[in-house]
GROMACS .gro file of C-alpha atoms in nm:
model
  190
    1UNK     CA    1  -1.130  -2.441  -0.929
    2UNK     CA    2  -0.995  -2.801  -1.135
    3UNK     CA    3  -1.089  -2.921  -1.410
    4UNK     CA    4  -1.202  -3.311  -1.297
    5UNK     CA    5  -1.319  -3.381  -0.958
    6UNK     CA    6  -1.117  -3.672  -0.779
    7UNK     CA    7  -1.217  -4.022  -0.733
    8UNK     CA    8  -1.108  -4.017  -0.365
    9UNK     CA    9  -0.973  -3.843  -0.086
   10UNK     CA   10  -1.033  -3.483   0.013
   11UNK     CA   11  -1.101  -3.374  -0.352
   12UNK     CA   12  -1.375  -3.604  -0.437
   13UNK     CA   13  -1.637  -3.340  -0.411
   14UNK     CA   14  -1.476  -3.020  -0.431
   15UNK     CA   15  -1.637  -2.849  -0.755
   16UNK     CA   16  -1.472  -2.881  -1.121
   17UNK     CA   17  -1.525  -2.870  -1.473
   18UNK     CA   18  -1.604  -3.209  -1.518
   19UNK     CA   19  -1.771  -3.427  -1.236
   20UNK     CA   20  -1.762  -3.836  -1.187
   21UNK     CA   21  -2.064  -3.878  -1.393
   22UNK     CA   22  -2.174  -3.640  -1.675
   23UNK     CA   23  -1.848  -3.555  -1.847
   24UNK     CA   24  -1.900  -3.254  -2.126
   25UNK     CA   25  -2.287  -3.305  -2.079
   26UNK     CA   26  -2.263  -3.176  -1.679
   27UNK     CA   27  -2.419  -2.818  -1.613
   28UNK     CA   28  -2.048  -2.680  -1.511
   29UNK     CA   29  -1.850  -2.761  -1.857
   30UNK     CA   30  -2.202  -2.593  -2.028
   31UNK     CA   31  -2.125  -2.284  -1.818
   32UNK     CA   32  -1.767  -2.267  -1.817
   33UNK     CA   33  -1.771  -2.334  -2.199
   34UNK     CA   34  -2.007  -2.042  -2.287
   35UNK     CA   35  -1.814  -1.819  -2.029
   36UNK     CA   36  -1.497  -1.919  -2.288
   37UNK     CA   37  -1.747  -1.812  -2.537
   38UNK     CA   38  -1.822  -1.486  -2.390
   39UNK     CA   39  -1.448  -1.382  -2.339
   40UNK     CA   40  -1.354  -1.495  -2.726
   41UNK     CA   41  -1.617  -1.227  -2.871
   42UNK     CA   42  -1.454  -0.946  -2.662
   43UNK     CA   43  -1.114  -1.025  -2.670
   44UNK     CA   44  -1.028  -0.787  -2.957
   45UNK     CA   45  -1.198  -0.531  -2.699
   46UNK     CA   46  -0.968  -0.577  -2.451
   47UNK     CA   47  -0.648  -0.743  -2.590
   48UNK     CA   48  -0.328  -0.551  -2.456
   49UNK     CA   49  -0.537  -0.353  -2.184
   50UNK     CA   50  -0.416  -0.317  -1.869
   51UNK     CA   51  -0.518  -0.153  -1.541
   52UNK     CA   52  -0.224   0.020  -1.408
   53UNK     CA   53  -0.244   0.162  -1.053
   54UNK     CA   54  -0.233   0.534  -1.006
   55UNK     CA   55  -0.141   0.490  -0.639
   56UNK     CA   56   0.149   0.353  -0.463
   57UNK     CA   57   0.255   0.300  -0.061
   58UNK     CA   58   0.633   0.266   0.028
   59UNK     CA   59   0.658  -0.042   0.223
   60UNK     CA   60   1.026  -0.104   0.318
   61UNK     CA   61   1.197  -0.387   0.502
   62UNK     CA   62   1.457  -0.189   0.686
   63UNK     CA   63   1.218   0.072   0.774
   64UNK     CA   64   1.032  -0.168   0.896
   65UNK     CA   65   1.300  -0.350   1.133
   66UNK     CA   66   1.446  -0.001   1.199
   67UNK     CA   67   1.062   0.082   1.370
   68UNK     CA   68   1.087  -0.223   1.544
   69UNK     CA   69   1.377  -0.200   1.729
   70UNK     CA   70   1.321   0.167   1.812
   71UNK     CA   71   1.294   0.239   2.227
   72UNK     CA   72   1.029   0.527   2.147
   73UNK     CA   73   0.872   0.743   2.103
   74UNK     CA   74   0.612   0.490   2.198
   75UNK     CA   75   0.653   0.097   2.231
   76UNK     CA   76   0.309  -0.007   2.114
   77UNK     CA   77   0.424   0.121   1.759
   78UNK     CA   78   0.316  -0.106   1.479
   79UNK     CA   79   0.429  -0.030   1.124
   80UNK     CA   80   0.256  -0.322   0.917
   81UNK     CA   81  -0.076  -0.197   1.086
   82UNK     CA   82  -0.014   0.145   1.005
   83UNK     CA   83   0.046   0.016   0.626
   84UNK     CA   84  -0.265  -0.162   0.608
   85UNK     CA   85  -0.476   0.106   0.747
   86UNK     CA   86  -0.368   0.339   0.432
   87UNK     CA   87  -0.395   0.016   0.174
   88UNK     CA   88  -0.754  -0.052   0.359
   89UNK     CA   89  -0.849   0.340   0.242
   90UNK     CA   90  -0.747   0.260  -0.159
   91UNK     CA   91  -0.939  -0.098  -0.115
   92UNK     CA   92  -1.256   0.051   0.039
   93UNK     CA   93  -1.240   0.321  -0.224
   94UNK     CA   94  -1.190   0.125  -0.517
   95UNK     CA   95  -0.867   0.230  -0.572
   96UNK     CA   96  -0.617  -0.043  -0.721
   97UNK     CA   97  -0.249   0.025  -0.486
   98UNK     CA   98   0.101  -0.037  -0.564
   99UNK     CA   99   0.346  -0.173  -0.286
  100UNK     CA  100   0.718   0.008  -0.353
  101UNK     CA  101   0.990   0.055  -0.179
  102UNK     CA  102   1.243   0.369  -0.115
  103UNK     CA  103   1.476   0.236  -0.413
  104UNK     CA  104   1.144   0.251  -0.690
  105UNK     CA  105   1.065   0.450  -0.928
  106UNK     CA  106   0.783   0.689  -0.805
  107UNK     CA  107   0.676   0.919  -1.193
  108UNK     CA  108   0.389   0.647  -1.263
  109UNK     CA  109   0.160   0.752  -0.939
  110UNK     CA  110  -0.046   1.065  -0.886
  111UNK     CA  111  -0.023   0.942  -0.508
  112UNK     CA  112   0.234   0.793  -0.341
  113UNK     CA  113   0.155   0.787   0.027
  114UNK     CA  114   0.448   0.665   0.322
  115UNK     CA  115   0.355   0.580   0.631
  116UNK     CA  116   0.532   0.602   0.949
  117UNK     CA  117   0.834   0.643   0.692
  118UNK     CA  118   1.065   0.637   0.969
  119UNK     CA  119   1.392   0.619   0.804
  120UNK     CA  120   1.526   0.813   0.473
  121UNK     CA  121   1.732   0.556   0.242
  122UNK     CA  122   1.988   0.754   0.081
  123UNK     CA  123   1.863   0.968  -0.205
  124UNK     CA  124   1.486   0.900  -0.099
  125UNK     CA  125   1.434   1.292   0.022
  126UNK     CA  126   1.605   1.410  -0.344
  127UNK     CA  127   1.321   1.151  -0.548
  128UNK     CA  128   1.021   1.259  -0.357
  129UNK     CA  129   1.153   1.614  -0.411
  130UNK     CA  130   1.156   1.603  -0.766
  131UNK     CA  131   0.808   1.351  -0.773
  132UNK     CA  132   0.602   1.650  -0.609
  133UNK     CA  133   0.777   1.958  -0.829
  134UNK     CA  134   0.626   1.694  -1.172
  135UNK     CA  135   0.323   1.718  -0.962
  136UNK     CA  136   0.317   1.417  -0.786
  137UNK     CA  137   0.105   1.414  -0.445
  138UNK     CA  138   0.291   1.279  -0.136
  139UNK     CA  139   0.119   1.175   0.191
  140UNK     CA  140   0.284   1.081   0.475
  141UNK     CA  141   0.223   1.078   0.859
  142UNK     CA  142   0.385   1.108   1.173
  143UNK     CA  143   0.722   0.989   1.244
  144UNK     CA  144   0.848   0.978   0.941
  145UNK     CA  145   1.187   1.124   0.807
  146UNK     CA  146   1.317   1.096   1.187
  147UNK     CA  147   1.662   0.867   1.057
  148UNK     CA  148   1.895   0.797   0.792
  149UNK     CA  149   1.914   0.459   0.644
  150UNK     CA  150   2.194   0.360   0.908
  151UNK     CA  151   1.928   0.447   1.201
  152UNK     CA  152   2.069   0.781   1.307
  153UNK     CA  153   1.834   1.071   1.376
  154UNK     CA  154   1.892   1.418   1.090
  155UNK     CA  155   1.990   1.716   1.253
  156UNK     CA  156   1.890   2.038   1.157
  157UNK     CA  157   1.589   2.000   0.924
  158UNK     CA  158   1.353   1.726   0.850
  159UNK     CA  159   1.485   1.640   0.482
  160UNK     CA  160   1.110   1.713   0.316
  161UNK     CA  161   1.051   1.963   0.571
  162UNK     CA  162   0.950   2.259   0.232
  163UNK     CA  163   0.796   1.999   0.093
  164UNK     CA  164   0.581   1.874   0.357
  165UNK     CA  165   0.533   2.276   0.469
  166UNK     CA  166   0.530   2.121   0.826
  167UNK     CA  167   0.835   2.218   1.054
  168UNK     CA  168   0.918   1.936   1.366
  169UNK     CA  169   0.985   2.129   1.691
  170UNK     CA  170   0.967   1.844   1.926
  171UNK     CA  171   0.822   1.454   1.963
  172UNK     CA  172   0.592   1.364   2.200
  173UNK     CA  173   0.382   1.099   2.219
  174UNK     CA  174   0.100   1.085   2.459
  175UNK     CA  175  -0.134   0.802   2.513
  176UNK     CA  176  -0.444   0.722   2.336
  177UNK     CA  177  -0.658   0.884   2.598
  178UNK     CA  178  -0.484   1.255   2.507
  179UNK     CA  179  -0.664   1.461   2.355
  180UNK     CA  180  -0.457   1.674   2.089
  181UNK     CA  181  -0.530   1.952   1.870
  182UNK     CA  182  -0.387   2.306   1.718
  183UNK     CA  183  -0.486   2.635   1.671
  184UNK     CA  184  -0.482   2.781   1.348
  185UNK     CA  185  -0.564   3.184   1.256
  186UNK     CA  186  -0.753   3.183   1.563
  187UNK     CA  187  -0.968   2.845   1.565
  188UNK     CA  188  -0.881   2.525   1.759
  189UNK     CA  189  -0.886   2.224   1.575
  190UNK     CA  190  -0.918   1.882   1.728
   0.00000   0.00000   0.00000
């Protein structure tokens, strides 16, 4: 934490290196010094290592403000909890996670995932395109790709729409006490 305690005030007995009495001879330098010790005999083992994260989430600013001011399709829609539920999925798995934005470069990550992606900067659609065809793996969720970056909704198709093999009829969005589900070749899924 420091590396002398203080004579007075709030950091008089906060932990450090060296306390008010026993200098070099106090029980904290002896650790700290062999821990030095320790991390001198590997460093040749480790020198110019780095961990690099193999995953990455799009956080963006104006997506961000864009959700915000947005009068639906639901008012209680929060896009830095959304964020934070995906990041808390990498933590709890171990899983080191990149923050990016649209304007990033995406080729580093197996997995970039987007959530609640509301709004398509310019040119975003054409990178995460070409990121899945190198074999990329792109997860995003629900409202996502609805606007362009100056807040107007796409006609036609959804800009990933062969990408994301999904196809967006309509938006609806029900309260938490709906219960919603699909039926695919026959079986309902909840």
């Amino acid at each position: 934490f420091q590396w002398r305690k203080g004579r007075g005030a709030y950091e008089k007995f906060h932990g450090a290196v060296l306390d008010h009495k026993n200098g070099s001879a106090a029980r904290t330098f002896r650790e700290v010094s062999e821990v030095g010790e320790r991390l001198s005999s590997i460093q040749s083992l480790i020198e110019g290592t780095v961990n690099r994260p193999v995953a990455a989430i799009v956080f963006d600013w104006e997506n961000w403000w864009a959700v915000e001011d947005v009068s639906g399709p639901r008012l209680d829609l929060d896009y830095v909890s959304e964020v934070l539920k995906h990041y808390q999925v990498f933590w709890e798995a171990g899983m080191d996670a990149d923050f990016v934005s649209m304007e990033d470069r995406f080729e580093q990550y197996k997995i970039l995932c987007a959530p609640v992606n509301y709004l398509y900067k310019e040119g975003y659609a054409r990178k995460v395109r070409k990121y899945v065809e190198d074999g990329g793996c792109y997860v995003t969720t629900w409202f996502s790709g609805v606007a362009d970056d100056t807040d107007l909704c796409f006609t036609g198709h959804h800009p990933l729409e062969d990408v994301l093999g999904v196809v967006q009829e309509e938006i609806d969005a029900p309260g938490e006490d709906f219960e919603n589900g699909f039926i695919y070749q026959g079986t309902r899924y909840l």
